[in-house]
Amino acid sequence: DTGVSQDPRHKITKRGQNVTFRCDPISEHNRLYWYRQTLGQGPEFLTYFQNEAQLEKSRLLSDRFSAERPKGSFSTLEIQRTEQGDSAMYLCASSSMTSGSSYNEQFFGPGTRLTVL
Amino acid sequence: EDKVVQSPLSLVVHEGDTVTLNCSYEVTNFRSLLWYKQEKKAPTFLFMLTSSGIEKKSGRLSSILDKKELFSILNITATQTGDSAIYLCAVIPPYSGAGSYQLTFGKGTKLSVIP
């Protein structure tokens, strides 16, 4: 399967615990995005990487959230001291950057569903 | 703040009906508008629209953008039960440097097609 993959698919944790999610983008894609989606809402942008550089972060990304993409391939999203309001689907997407085109469509992974008890 | 509004929020139709989903936005000088289909998993890409008035088609689905009136529509003809999903509309903001590639989504339209 050459699509975007995410691990784990489901995570249940207790309030106050730390959690880490992983995203493996499509191999030739150099742009990687994290979104959060709650019930009845569209995905909300969290952060974006171009290669290993984190170029943009949403105001939604509090200081309890941190994302990395150390080698410009896979990415991790860590949430520290989880709160019940963090319960959501965390989606990862990737896209390519080709010459002559400033934007290409984003391909989404299956998501990690987080439940904070 | 950029805003994308989709209507209706939910829709129930019978197989064979034609549906029109609406997306309006308040993003000046946006670069592109995208439509995604979301079933019980990740959104899957349908269309990217950049130019006003040019219809894009894929099978029974088609979409068009009106940049002057700031809206887009997604049409589905001869609906099938497999079309049941949430249809998401998203816009890409104007370019403003190294970032500016995130999508701003609407809440989606939940389409249910009954036999």
Coordinates of C-alpha atoms in Angstrom, one line a residue:
Chain A
D1 CA 0.0 0.0 0.0
T2 CA 1.6 3.3 -1.1
G3 CA -0.9 5.6 0.7
V4 CA -0.5 7.6 3.8
S5 CA -0.4 5.4 6.9
Q6 CA -1.0 6.3 10.6
D7 CA -0.3 4.4 13.7
P8 CA -2.1 3.6 16.0
R9 CA -5.5 3.7 14.5
H10 CA -7.2 4.0 17.9
K11 CA -5.8 5.2 21.3
I12 CA -7.6 5.3 24.6
T13 CA -5.8 7.1 27.4
K14 CA -6.4 8.6 30.8
R15 CA -6.4 12.3 31.3
G16 CA -3.0 13.5 32.1
Q17 CA -1.1 10.9 30.2
N18 CA 1.2 11.6 27.2
V19 CA 0.4 10.1 23.8
T20 CA 2.4 10.0 20.5
F21 CA 1.1 9.3 17.0
R22 CA 3.0 8.5 13.9
C23 CA 2.4 9.3 10.3
D24 CA 4.2 7.9 7.3
P25 CA 3.5 10.0 4.2
I26 CA 3.5 8.9 0.6
S27 CA 7.2 8.3 -0.1
E28 CA 7.8 11.0 -2.7
H29 CA 5.8 13.7 -0.9
N30 CA 7.8 16.4 0.8
R31 CA 4.9 18.2 2.5
L32 CA 3.2 16.8 5.5
Y33 CA 0.2 18.1 7.4
W34 CA -1.6 17.4 10.7
Y35 CA -5.3 18.1 11.2
R36 CA -7.7 17.4 14.0
Q37 CA -11.3 16.5 13.4
T38 CA -14.1 16.4 15.9
L39 CA -17.6 15.0 15.4
G40 CA -19.7 17.1 13.1
Q41 CA -16.8 19.3 12.1
G42 CA -14.5 19.4 9.1
P43 CA -10.7 18.8 9.8
E44 CA -8.9 21.7 11.4
F45 CA -5.3 22.5 10.5
L46 CA -2.7 22.0 13.2
T47 CA 0.7 22.1 11.6
Y48 CA 2.6 21.7 8.4
F49 CA 6.1 20.5 7.4
Q50 CA 8.1 20.9 4.2
N51 CA 10.8 18.3 4.4
E52 CA 12.0 18.4 8.0
A53 CA 11.1 22.1 8.6
Q54 CA 8.0 22.9 10.5
L55 CA 6.8 25.9 8.6
E56 CA 3.4 26.7 10.1
K57 CA 1.5 26.1 13.3
S58 CA -2.1 26.8 14.1
R59 CA -3.2 28.7 17.2
L60 CA -5.0 25.4 18.0
L61 CA -1.6 23.8 18.7
S62 CA -1.1 24.6 22.3
D63 CA 2.2 24.1 24.1
R64 CA 1.1 20.6 25.1
F65 CA 1.3 19.6 21.4
S66 CA 4.6 19.1 19.6
A67 CA 5.3 17.7 16.2
E68 CA 8.5 16.5 14.6
R69 CA 9.6 15.3 11.2
P70 CA 13.3 14.6 11.9
K71 CA 14.5 13.1 8.6
G72 CA 11.9 14.6 6.4
S73 CA 10.0 11.3 6.1
F74 CA 7.7 10.1 8.9
S75 CA 6.3 12.5 11.4
T76 CA 5.2 12.2 15.1
L77 CA 2.6 14.2 16.9
E78 CA 2.9 14.2 20.7
I79 CA 0.3 15.4 23.2
Q80 CA 1.4 15.9 26.7
R81 CA -0.9 15.9 29.8
T82 CA -3.9 15.0 27.7
E83 CA -7.3 16.5 28.4
Q84 CA -10.7 15.3 27.6
G85 CA -11.0 18.1 25.0
D86 CA -8.2 16.5 23.1
S87 CA -10.5 13.6 22.1
A88 CA -10.7 13.7 18.4
M89 CA -9.6 12.1 15.1
Y90 CA -6.0 13.2 14.3
L91 CA -5.5 13.1 10.5
C92 CA -2.2 13.3 8.7
A93 CA -2.0 14.3 5.0
S94 CA 0.9 14.6 2.5
S95 CA 1.4 16.3 -0.8
S96 CA 4.1 16.7 -3.3
M97 CA 5.7 19.9 -4.6
T98 CA 6.4 19.9 -8.3
S99 CA 8.1 22.5 -10.3
G100 CA 5.7 24.9 -11.9
S101 CA 2.9 24.2 -9.4
S102 CA 2.6 25.9 -6.1
Y103 CA 0.1 23.4 -4.7
N104 CA -0.9 19.8 -5.2
E105 CA -3.8 18.0 -3.6
Q106 CA -3.3 16.5 -0.2
F107 CA -3.8 12.8 0.4
F108 CA -5.1 11.8 3.8
G109 CA -4.3 8.9 6.0
P110 CA -6.9 6.9 7.9
G111 CA -6.4 8.9 11.1
T112 CA -5.8 8.1 14.7
R113 CA -8.9 8.3 16.9
L114 CA -8.0 9.5 20.4
T115 CA -10.3 9.0 23.4
V116 CA -9.2 10.7 26.6
L117 CA -11.1 9.3 29.6
Chain B
E1 CA -10.7 34.6 10.0
D2 CA -11.3 32.5 6.9
K3 CA -14.6 30.8 6.8
V4 CA -16.1 28.1 4.6
V5 CA -19.8 27.4 4.9
Q6 CA -21.5 24.3 3.4
S7 CA -25.1 23.7 2.9
P8 CA -27.2 21.8 3.5
L9 CA -25.6 20.2 6.5
S10 CA -27.4 16.9 5.8
L11 CA -29.5 15.6 3.0
V12 CA -31.4 12.4 2.4
V13 CA -32.3 11.3 -1.1
H14 CA -33.4 8.2 -3.0
E15 CA -31.2 6.3 -5.4
G16 CA -31.4 7.8 -8.8
D17 CA -31.9 11.4 -7.6
T18 CA -29.6 14.3 -8.5
V19 CA -28.2 16.3 -5.7
T20 CA -26.4 19.7 -5.5
L21 CA -24.1 20.5 -2.6
N22 CA -23.1 24.1 -1.9
C23 CA -20.0 25.6 -0.6
S24 CA -19.6 29.4 0.0
Y25 CA -16.4 31.0 1.4
E26 CA -15.1 34.2 2.8
V27 CA -11.5 33.9 1.7
T28 CA -10.2 36.7 -0.4
N29 CA -7.8 35.8 -3.2
F30 CA -7.7 32.2 -2.3
R31 CA -5.7 29.9 -4.6
S32 CA -7.8 26.9 -5.0
L33 CA -11.0 25.2 -3.7
L34 CA -11.1 21.4 -3.1
W35 CA -13.8 18.9 -2.6
Y36 CA -13.3 15.7 -0.6
K37 CA -15.5 12.7 0.1
Q38 CA -15.3 11.2 3.6
E39 CA -16.8 7.9 4.5
K40 CA -15.8 6.2 7.8
K41 CA -12.2 7.0 7.2
A42 CA -9.9 9.5 5.7
P43 CA -11.2 12.2 3.3
T44 CA -10.5 11.2 -0.3
F45 CA -9.8 13.8 -3.0
L46 CA -12.5 14.5 -5.6
F47 CA -11.7 17.8 -7.3
M48 CA -9.5 20.9 -7.2
L49 CA -10.9 24.0 -8.7
T50 CA -8.7 27.0 -9.5
S51 CA -10.4 28.9 -12.3
S52 CA -13.9 30.3 -12.3
G53 CA -16.5 28.9 -14.6
I54 CA -14.6 25.8 -15.7
E55 CA -16.5 22.6 -14.8
K56 CA -14.6 19.6 -13.7
K57 CA -16.2 16.1 -14.1
S58 CA -15.5 12.6 -13.0
G59 CA -18.2 10.1 -13.8
R60 CA -21.4 11.1 -12.2
L61 CA -19.8 13.9 -10.2
S62 CA -19.1 17.4 -11.4
S63 CA -18.1 20.7 -9.8
I64 CA -17.8 24.3 -10.7
L65 CA -16.4 27.4 -9.1
D66 CA -17.7 31.0 -9.2
K67 CA -14.9 33.2 -7.9
K68 CA -17.0 36.4 -8.3
E69 CA -19.9 35.2 -6.2
L70 CA -17.5 33.2 -3.9
F71 CA -19.2 29.8 -4.1
S72 CA -18.8 26.3 -5.6
I73 CA -21.3 23.5 -6.2
L74 CA -20.8 19.8 -6.3
N75 CA -23.4 17.9 -8.4
I76 CA -24.0 14.2 -8.2
T77 CA -26.3 12.7 -10.8
A78 CA -28.1 9.3 -10.6
T79 CA -27.1 8.9 -7.0
Q80 CA -26.2 5.4 -5.6
T81 CA -26.1 4.1 -2.1
G82 CA -22.3 4.1 -2.4
D83 CA -22.4 7.9 -2.6
S84 CA -23.5 8.1 1.0
A85 CA -20.8 10.0 2.8
I86 CA -19.8 13.4 4.1
Y87 CA -18.7 15.8 1.4
L88 CA -16.1 18.3 2.5
C89 CA -15.2 21.6 0.8
A90 CA -11.9 23.3 1.6
V91 CA -10.0 26.3 0.4
I92 CA -6.3 27.2 0.2
P93 CA -5.5 30.7 1.4
P94 CA -3.5 33.2 -0.6
Y95 CA 0.2 32.6 -0.7
S96 CA 2.0 34.5 2.0
G97 CA 5.4 32.9 2.4
A98 CA 6.8 29.6 3.4
G99 CA 3.5 28.3 4.8
S100 CA 0.1 29.0 3.5
Y101 CA -0.6 25.5 2.3
Q102 CA -3.1 24.4 5.0
L103 CA -6.7 23.7 4.0
T104 CA -9.6 25.4 5.7
F105 CA -12.5 23.1 5.7
G106 CA -16.3 23.6 6.0
K107 CA -18.3 21.4 8.3
G108 CA -19.3 19.1 5.5
T109 CA -22.6 17.9 4.0
K110 CA -23.8 14.5 5.1
L111 CA -25.4 12.8 2.2
S112 CA -27.5 9.7 2.7
V113 CA -28.8 7.8 -0.3
I114 CA -31.5 5.3 0.4
P115 CA -32.5 2.5 -1.9

